[in-house]
Short mmCIF file of C-alpha atoms in Angstrom, two decimals:
data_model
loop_
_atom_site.label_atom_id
_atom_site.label_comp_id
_atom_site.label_asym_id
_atom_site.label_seq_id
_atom_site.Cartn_x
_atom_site.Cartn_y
_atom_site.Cartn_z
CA UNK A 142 97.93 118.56 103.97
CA UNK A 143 99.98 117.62 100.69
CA UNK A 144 98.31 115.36 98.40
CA UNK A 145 100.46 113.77 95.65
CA UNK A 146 98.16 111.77 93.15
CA UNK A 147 99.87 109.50 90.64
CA UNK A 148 98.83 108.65 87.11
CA UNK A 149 99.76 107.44 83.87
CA UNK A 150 101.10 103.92 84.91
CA UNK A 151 100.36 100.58 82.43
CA UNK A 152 101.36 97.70 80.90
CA UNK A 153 103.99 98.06 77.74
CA UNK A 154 106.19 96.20 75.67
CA UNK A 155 110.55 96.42 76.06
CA UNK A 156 110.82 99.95 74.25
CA UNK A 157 108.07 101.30 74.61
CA UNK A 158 107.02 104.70 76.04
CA UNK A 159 104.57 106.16 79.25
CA UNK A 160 104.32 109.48 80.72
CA UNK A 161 103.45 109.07 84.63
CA UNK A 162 101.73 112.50 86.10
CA UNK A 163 101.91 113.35 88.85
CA UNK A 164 99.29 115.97 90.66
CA UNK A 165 100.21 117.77 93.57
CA UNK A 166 97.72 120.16 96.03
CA UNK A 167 98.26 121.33 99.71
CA UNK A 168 101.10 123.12 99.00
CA UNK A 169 102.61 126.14 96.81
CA UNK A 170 103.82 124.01 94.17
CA UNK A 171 107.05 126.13 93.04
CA UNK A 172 108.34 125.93 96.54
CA UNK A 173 109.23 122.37 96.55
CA UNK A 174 111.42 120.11 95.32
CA UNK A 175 109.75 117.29 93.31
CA UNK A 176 110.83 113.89 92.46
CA UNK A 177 110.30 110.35 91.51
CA UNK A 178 111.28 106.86 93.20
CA UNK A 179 110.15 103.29 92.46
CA UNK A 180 109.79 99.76 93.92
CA UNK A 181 109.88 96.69 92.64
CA UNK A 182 108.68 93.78 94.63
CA UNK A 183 110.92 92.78 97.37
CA UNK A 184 113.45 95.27 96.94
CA UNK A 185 114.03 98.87 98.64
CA UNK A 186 112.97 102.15 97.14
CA UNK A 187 115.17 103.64 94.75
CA UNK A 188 115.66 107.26 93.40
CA UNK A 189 114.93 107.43 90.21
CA UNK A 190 114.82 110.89 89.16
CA UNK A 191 114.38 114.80 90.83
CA UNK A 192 113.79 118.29 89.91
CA UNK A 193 114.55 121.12 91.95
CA UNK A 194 112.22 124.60 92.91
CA UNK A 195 113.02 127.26 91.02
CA UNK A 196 116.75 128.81 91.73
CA UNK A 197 116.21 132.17 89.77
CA UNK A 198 115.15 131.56 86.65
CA UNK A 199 117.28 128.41 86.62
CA UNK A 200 115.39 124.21 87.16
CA UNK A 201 117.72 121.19 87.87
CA UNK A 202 117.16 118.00 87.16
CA UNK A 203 119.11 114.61 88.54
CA UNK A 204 118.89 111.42 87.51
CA UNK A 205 119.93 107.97 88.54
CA UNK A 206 122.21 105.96 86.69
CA UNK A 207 120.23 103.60 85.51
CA UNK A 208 117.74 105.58 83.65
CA UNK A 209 119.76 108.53 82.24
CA UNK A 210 119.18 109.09 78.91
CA UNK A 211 115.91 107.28 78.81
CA UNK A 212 113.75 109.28 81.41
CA UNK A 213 112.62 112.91 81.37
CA UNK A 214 111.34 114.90 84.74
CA UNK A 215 109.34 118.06 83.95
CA UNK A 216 107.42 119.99 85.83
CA UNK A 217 104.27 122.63 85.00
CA UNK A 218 103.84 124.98 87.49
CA UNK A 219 100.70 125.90 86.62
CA UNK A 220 99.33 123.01 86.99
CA UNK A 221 101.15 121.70 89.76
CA UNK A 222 101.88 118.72 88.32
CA UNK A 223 105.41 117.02 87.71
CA UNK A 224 105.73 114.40 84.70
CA UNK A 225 108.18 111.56 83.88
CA UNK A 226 108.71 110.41 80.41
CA UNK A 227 109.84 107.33 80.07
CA UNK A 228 111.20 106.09 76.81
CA UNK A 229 113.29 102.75 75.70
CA UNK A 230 111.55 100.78 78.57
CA UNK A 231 113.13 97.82 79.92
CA UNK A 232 112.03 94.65 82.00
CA UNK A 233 113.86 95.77 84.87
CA UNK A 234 111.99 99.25 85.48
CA UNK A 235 109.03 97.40 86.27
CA UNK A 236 108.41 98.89 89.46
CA UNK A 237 105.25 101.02 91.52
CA UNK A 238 106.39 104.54 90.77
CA UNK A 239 105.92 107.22 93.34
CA UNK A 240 105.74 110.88 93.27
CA UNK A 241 107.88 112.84 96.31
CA UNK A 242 107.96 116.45 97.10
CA UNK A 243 110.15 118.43 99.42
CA UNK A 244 111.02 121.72 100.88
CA UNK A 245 114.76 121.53 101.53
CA UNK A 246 116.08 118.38 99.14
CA UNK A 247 119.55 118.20 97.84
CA UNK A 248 121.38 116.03 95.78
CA UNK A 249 123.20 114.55 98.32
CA UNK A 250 120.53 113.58 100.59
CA UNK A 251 118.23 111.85 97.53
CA UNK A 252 116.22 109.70 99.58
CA UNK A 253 115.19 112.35 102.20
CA UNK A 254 111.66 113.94 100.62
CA UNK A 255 108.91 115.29 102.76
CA UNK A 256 105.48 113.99 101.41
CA UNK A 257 104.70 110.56 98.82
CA UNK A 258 102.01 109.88 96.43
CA UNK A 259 100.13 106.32 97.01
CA UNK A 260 102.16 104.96 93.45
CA UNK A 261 101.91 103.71 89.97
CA UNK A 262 102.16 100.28 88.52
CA UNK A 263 104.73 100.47 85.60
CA UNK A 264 105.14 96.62 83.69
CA UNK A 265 107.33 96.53 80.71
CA UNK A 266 107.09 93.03 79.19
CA UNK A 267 110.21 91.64 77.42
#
């Protein structure tokens, strides 16, 4: 089965910087889609950020609104493990960040990913 294993999550100051990790296994990594949501309490999940498989030669990467500019997705394929940089935190992306991946996601259908990691507490402190 697909395991998605989160790290990299802390406590840091408005401005600040953390790279979340996120380690996948069960699954031929390059195949899938891979992408990152988060939750803060009492509100819904939210796309945060996605990058596609492998079209070619060619990567894609998407990226809410709200954290373009600020947040990097990367991914390592030989590690199978997908990263988000976060720099120039703010108060409001406090939030448990989780790791999705997916066979067949799209753009358009940014909520819809296959298999979730178990999440990463991310406070920024104003």
């Amino acid at each position: 089965q697909v395991q998605l294993v989160e790290s990299g999550g802390g406590l840091v100051q408005a401005g600040g910087s953390l790279r979340l990790s996120c380690a996948a296994s069960g699954l031929t990594f390059n195949n899938y889609n891979m992408g990152w949501f988060r939750q803060a309490p009492g509100k819904e999940r939210e796309f945060v950020t996605a990058i596609t498989r492998a079209s070619g030669r060619t990567y894609y990467a998407y990226y809410a609104d709200s954290v373009k500019g600020r947040f990097t997705i990367s991914r390592d394929n030989a590690k199978n493990t997908v990263y988000l940089q976060m720099n120039g935190l703010k108060p409001e992306d406090t939030a448990v960040y989780y790791c999705a991946a997916g066979q067949r996601w799209t753009y358009e259908n940014r909520n819809e990913f296959d298999s979730w990691g178990q999440g990463t507490q991310v406070t920024v402190s104003s």
